[in-house]
mmCIF file of C-alpha atoms in Angstrom:
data_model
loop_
_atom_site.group_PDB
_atom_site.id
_atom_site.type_symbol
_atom_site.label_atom_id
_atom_site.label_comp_id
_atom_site.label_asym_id
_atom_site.label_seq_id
_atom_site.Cartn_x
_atom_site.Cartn_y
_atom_site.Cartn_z
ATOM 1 C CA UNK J 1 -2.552 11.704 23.272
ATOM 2 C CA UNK J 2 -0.490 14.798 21.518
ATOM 3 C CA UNK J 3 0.337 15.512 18.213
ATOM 4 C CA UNK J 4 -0.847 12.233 16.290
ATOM 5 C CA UNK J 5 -3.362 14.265 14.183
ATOM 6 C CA UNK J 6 -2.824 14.666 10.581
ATOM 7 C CA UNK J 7 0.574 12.310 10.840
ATOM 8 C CA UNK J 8 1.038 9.750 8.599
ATOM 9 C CA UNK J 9 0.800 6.446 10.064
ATOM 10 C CA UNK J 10 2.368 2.971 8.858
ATOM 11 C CA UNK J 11 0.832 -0.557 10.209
ATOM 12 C CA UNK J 12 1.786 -3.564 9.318
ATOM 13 C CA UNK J 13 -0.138 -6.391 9.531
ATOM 14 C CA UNK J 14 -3.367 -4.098 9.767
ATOM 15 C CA UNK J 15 -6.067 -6.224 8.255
ATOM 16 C CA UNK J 16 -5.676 -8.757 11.557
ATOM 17 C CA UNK J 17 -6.752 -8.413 15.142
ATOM 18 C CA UNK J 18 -4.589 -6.139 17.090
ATOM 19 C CA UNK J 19 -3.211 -4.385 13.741
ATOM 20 C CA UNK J 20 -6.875 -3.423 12.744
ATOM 21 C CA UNK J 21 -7.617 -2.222 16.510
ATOM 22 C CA UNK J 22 -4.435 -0.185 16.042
ATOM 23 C CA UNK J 23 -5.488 1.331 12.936
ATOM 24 C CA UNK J 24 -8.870 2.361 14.280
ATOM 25 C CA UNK J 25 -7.771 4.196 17.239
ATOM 26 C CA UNK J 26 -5.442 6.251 15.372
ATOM 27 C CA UNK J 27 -7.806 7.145 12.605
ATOM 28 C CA UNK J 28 -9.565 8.063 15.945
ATOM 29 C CA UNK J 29 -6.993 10.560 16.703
ATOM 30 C CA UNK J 30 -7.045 11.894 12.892
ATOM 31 C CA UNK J 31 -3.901 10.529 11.680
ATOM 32 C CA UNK J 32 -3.670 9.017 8.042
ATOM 33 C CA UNK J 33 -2.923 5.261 7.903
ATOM 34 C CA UNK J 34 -1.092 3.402 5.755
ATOM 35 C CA UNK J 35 -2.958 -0.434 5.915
ATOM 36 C CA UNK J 36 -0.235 -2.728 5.074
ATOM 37 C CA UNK J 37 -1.543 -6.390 4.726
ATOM 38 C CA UNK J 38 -0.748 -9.543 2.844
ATOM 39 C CA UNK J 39 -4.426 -9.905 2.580
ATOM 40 C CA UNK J 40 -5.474 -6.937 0.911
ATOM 41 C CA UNK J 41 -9.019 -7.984 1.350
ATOM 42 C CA UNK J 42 -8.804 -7.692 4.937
ATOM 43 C CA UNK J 43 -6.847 -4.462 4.557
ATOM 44 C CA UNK J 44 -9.352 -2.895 1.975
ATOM 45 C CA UNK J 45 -12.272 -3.693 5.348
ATOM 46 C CA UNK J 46 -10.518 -2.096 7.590
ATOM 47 C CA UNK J 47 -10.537 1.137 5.382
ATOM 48 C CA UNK J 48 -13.860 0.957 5.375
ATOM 49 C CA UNK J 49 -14.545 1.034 9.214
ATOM 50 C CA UNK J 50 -12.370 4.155 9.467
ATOM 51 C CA UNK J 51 -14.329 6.269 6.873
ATOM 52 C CA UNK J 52 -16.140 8.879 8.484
ATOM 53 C CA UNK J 53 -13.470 8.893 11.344
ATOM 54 C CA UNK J 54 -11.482 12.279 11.870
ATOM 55 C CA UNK J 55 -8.492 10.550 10.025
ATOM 56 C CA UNK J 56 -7.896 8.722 6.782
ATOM 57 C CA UNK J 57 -6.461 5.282 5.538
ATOM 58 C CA UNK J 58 -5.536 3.455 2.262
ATOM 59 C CA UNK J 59 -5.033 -0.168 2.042
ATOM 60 C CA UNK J 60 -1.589 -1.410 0.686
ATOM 61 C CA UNK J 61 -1.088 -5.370 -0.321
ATOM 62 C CA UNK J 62 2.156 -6.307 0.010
ATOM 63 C CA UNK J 63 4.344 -9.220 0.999
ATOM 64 C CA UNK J 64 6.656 -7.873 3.549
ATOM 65 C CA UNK J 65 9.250 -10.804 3.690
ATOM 66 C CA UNK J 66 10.088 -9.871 -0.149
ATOM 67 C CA UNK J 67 12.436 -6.656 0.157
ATOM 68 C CA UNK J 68 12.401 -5.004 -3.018
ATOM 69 C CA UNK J 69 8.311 -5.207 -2.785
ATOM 70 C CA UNK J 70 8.634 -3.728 0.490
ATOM 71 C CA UNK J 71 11.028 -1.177 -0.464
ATOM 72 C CA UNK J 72 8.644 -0.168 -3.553
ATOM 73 C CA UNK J 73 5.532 -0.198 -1.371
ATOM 74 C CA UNK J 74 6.860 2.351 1.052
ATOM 75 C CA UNK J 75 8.000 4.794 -1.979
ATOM 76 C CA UNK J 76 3.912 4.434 -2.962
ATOM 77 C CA UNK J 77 2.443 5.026 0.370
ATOM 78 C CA UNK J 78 4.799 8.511 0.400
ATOM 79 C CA UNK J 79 3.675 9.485 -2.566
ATOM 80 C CA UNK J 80 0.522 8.776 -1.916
ATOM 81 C CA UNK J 81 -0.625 9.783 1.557
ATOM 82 C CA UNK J 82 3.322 11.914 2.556
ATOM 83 C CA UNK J 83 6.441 11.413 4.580
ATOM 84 C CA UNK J 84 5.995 8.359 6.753
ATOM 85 C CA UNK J 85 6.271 9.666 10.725
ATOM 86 C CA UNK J 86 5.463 6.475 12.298
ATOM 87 C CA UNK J 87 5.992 2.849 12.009
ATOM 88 C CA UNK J 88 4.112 0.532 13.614
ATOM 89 C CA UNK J 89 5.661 -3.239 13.085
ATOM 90 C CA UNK J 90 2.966 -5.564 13.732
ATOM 91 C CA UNK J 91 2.765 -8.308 11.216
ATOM 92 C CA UNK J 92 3.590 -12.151 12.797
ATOM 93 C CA UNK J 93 2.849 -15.453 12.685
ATOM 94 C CA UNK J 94 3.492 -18.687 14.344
ATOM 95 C CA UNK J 95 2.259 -21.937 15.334
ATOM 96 C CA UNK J 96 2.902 -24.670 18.256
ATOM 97 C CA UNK J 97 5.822 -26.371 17.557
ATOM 98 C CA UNK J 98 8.082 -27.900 19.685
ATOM 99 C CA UNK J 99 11.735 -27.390 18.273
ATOM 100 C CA UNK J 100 12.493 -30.754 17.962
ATOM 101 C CA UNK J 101 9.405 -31.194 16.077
ATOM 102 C CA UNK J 102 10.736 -28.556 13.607
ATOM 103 C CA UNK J 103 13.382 -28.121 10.984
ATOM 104 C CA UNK J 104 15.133 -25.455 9.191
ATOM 105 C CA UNK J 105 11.672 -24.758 6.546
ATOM 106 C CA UNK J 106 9.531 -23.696 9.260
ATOM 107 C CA UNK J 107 12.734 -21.893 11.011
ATOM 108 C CA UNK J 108 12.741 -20.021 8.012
ATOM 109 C CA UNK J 109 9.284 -19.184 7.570
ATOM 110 C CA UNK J 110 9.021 -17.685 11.326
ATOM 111 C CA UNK J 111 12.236 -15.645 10.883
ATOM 112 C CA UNK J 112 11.206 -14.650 7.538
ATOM 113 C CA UNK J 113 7.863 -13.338 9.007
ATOM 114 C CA UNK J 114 8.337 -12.250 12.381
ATOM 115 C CA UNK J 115 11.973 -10.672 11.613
ATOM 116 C CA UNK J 116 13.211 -10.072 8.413
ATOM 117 C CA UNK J 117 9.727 -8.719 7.528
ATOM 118 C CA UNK J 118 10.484 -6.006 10.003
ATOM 119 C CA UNK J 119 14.041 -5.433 8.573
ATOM 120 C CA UNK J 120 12.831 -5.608 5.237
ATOM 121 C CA UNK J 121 9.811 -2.650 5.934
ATOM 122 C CA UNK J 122 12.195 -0.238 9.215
ATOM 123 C CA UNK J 123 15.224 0.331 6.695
ATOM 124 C CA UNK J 124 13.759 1.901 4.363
ATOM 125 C CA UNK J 125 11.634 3.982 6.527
ATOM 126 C CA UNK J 126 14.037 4.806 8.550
ATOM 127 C CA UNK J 127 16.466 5.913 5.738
ATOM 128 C CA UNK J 128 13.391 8.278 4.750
ATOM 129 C CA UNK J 129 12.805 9.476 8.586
ATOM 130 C CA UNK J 130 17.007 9.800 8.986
ATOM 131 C CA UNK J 131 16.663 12.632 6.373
ATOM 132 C CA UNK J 132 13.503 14.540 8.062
ATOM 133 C CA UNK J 133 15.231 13.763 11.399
ATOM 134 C CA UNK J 134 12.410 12.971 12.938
ATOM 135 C CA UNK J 135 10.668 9.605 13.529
ATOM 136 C CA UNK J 136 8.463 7.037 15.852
ATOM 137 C CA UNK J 137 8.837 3.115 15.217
ATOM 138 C CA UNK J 138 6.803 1.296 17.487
ATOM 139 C CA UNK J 139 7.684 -2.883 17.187
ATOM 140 C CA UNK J 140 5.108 -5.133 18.490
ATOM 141 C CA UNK J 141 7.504 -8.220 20.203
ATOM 142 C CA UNK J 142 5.845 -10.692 22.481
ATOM 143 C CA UNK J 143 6.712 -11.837 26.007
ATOM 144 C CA UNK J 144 7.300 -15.227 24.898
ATOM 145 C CA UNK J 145 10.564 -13.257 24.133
ATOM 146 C CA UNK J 146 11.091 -12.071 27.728
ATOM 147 C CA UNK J 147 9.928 -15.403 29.522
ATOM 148 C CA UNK J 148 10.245 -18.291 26.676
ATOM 149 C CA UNK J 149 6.928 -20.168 25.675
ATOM 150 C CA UNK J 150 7.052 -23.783 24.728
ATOM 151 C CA UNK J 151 6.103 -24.659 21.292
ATOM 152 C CA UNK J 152 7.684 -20.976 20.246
ATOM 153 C CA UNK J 153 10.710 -21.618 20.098
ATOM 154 C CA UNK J 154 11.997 -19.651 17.060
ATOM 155 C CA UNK J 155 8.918 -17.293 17.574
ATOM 156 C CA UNK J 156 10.411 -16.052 20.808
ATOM 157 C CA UNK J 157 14.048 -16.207 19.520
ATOM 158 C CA UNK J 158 12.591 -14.000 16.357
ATOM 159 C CA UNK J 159 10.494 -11.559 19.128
ATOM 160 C CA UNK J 160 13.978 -11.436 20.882
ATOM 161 C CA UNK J 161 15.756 -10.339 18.072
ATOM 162 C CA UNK J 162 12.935 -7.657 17.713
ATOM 163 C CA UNK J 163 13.646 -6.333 20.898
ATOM 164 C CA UNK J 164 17.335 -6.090 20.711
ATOM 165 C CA UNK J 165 17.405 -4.973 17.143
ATOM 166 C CA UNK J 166 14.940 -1.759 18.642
ATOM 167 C CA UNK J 167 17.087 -0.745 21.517
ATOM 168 C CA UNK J 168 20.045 -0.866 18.745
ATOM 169 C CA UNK J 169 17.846 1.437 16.329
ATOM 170 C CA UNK J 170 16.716 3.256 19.363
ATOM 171 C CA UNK J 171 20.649 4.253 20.488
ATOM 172 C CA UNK J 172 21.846 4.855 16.436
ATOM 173 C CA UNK J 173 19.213 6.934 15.481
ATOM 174 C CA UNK J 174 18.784 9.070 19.127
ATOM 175 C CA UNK J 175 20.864 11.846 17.241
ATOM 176 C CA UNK J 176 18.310 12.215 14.628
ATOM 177 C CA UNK J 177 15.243 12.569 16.626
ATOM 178 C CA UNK J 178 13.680 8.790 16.061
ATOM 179 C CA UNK J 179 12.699 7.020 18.906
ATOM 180 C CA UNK J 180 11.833 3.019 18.983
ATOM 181 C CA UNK J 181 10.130 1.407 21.668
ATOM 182 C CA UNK J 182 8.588 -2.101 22.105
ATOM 183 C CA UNK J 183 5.051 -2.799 22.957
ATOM 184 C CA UNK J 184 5.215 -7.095 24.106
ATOM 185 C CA UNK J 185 1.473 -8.535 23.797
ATOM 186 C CA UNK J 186 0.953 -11.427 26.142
ATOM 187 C CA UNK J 187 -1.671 -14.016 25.492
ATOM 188 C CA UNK J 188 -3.860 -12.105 23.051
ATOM 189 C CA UNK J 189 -7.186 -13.280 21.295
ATOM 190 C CA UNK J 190 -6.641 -13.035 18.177
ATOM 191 C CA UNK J 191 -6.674 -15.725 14.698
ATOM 192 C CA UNK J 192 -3.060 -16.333 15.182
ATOM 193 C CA UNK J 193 -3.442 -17.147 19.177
ATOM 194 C CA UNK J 194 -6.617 -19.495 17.796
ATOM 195 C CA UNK J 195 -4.569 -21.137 15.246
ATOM 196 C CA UNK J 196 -1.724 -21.513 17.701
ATOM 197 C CA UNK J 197 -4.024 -23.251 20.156
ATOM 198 C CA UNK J 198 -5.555 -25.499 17.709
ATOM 199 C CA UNK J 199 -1.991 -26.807 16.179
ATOM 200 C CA UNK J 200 -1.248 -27.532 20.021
ATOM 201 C CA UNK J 201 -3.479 -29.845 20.578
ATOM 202 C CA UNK J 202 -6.575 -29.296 23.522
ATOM 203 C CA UNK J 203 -7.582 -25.869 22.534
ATOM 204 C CA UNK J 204 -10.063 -24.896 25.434
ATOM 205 C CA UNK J 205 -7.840 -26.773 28.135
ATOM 206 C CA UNK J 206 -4.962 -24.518 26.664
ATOM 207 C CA UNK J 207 -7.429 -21.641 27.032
ATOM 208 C CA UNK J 208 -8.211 -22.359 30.500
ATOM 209 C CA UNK J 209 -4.304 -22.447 31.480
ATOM 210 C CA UNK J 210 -3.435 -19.581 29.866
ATOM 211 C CA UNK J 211 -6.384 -17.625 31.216
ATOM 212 C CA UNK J 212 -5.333 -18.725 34.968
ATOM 213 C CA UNK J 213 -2.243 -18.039 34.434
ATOM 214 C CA UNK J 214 -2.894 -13.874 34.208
ATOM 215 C CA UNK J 215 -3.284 -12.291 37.549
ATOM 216 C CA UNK J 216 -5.874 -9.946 35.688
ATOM 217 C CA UNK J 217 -7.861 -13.333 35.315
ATOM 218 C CA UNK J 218 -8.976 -12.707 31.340
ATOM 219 C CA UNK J 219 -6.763 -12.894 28.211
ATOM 220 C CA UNK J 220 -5.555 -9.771 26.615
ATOM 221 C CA UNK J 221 -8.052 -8.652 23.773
ATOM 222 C CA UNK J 222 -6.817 -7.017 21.084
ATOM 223 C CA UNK J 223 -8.285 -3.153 21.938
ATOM 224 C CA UNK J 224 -5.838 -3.613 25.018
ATOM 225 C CA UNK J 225 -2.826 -3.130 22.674
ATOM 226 C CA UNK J 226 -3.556 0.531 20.746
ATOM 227 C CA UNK J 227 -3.493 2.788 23.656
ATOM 228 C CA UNK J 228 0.428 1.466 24.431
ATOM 229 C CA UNK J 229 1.007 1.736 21.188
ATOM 230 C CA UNK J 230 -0.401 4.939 20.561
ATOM 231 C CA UNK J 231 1.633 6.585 23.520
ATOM 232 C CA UNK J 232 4.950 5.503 22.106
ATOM 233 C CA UNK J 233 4.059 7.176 18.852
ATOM 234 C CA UNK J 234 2.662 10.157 20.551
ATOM 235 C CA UNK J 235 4.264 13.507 21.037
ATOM 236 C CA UNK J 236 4.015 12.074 25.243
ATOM 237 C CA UNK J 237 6.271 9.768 24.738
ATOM 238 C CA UNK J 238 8.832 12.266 23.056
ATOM 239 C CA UNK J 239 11.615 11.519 25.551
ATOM 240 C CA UNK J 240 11.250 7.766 25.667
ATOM 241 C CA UNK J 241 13.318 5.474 23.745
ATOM 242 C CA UNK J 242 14.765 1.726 23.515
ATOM 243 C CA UNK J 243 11.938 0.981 25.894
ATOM 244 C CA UNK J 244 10.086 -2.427 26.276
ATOM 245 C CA UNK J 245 6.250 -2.319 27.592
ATOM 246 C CA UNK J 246 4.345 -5.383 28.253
ATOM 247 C CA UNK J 247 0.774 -5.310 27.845
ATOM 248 C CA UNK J 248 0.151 -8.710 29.600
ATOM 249 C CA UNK J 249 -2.815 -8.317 32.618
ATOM 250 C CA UNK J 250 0.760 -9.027 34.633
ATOM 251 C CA UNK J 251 1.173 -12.389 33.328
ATOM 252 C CA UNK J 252 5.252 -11.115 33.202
ATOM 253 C CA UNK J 253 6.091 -8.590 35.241
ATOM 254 C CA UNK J 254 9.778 -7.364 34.450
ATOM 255 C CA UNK J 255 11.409 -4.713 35.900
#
């Protein structure tokens, strides 16, 4: 895909599953990543799979539900790697919960992670790309947010929020030259989908549901996610905006 070489590259959540994929394939391309982790030991091995790769990447720890941290992490990677041109918000969490099985601590846990982390991380990007007038953001939601998913209650209400908070960015920031699309995983294997399963209860029966359930008759995997992403941050996508792509093997199929 155009004009990703040499740009600098933000992912969050890039020490897990599909944020590491992600990271990879644009290294691939020869852009210079930003690997923004809680777990800077799994950020710091990701680095080391991209050297030798036509692009570059530094690991950054930081604890994106803590704003001030957040804001002071994305002055560092500037000064350290240049202007940020794209934004990939990745990081999430959850676990199978039914909602009346829940109460307002693990509400605020999911919000905090799934939602205000991407609040905390897009504003002040986006103040930074407001003044280049230029700018990708690329938001990782999930279809549990266009379907519902039992036991994700306030993950899919937190994905939702994702969505519309992108289309809002997307429409404010048109004038400026950003552009922020949505890339919706479906059933994914990754740690969090394994962890989700076992909290639910009958992990491989689970597996086997979800897994008849795609028409593509396979869960996603997550090297299935980078090439989406990759085209909304590409200079291909340059005239799409406030758009929503699931990357599902058609387990939703929305027009």
């Amino acid at each position: 895909m155009r004009g990703l070489e040499g740009k600098v590259v933000v992912v969050t959540g890039g020490g897990g599953g599909i944020g590491s994929a992600t990271c990879v394939r644009f290294a691939e391309a020869g852009a210079h990543v930003a690997i923004v982790d809680k777990d800077a030991g799994a950020a710091e091995s990701v680095v080391q799979r991209i050297k030798g790769m036509p692009g570059m990447a530094r690991a950054f720890a930081v604890d994106l539900t803590d704003f001030d941290a957040t804001r002071a992490a994305v002055a560092e990677i500037e000064a350290s790697l240049g202007p940020v041109d794209i934004l990939v918000n990745n990081a999430g969490w959850d676990l199978f919960t039914p909602f009346l099985k829940s109460g307002p601590d693990f509400w605020s846990k999911i919000i905090d992670i799934n939602l205000r982390a991407v609040l905390n991380i897009t504003h002040p990007v986006l103040e930074r790309m407001s003044e280049r007038r230029a700018g990708r953001i690329v938001s990782i939601g999930s279809d549990a947010a266009r379907g519902g998913s039992s036991g994700e209650s306030v993950y899919a209400a937190c994905k939702a929020g994702v969505i519309a908070f992108s289309k809002t960015i997307a429409r404010e920031h048109a004038r400026h030259n950003i552009t922020a699309n949505v890339v919706c995983p479906g059933v994914t294997e990754t740690a969090m989908l394994e962890n989700f399963m076992e909290s639910a209860g009958d992990k491989e029966k689970l597996r086997t549901a979800f897994t008849r359930a795609v028409p593509l008759g396979r869960l996603g995997r997550p090297d299935d996610l980078p090439g989406a992403i990759l085209f909304f941050a590409s200079d291909d996508a340059a005239f799409v905006t406030g758009q929503v792509l699931s990357v599902s093997g058609g387990l939703t199929m929305h027009g």
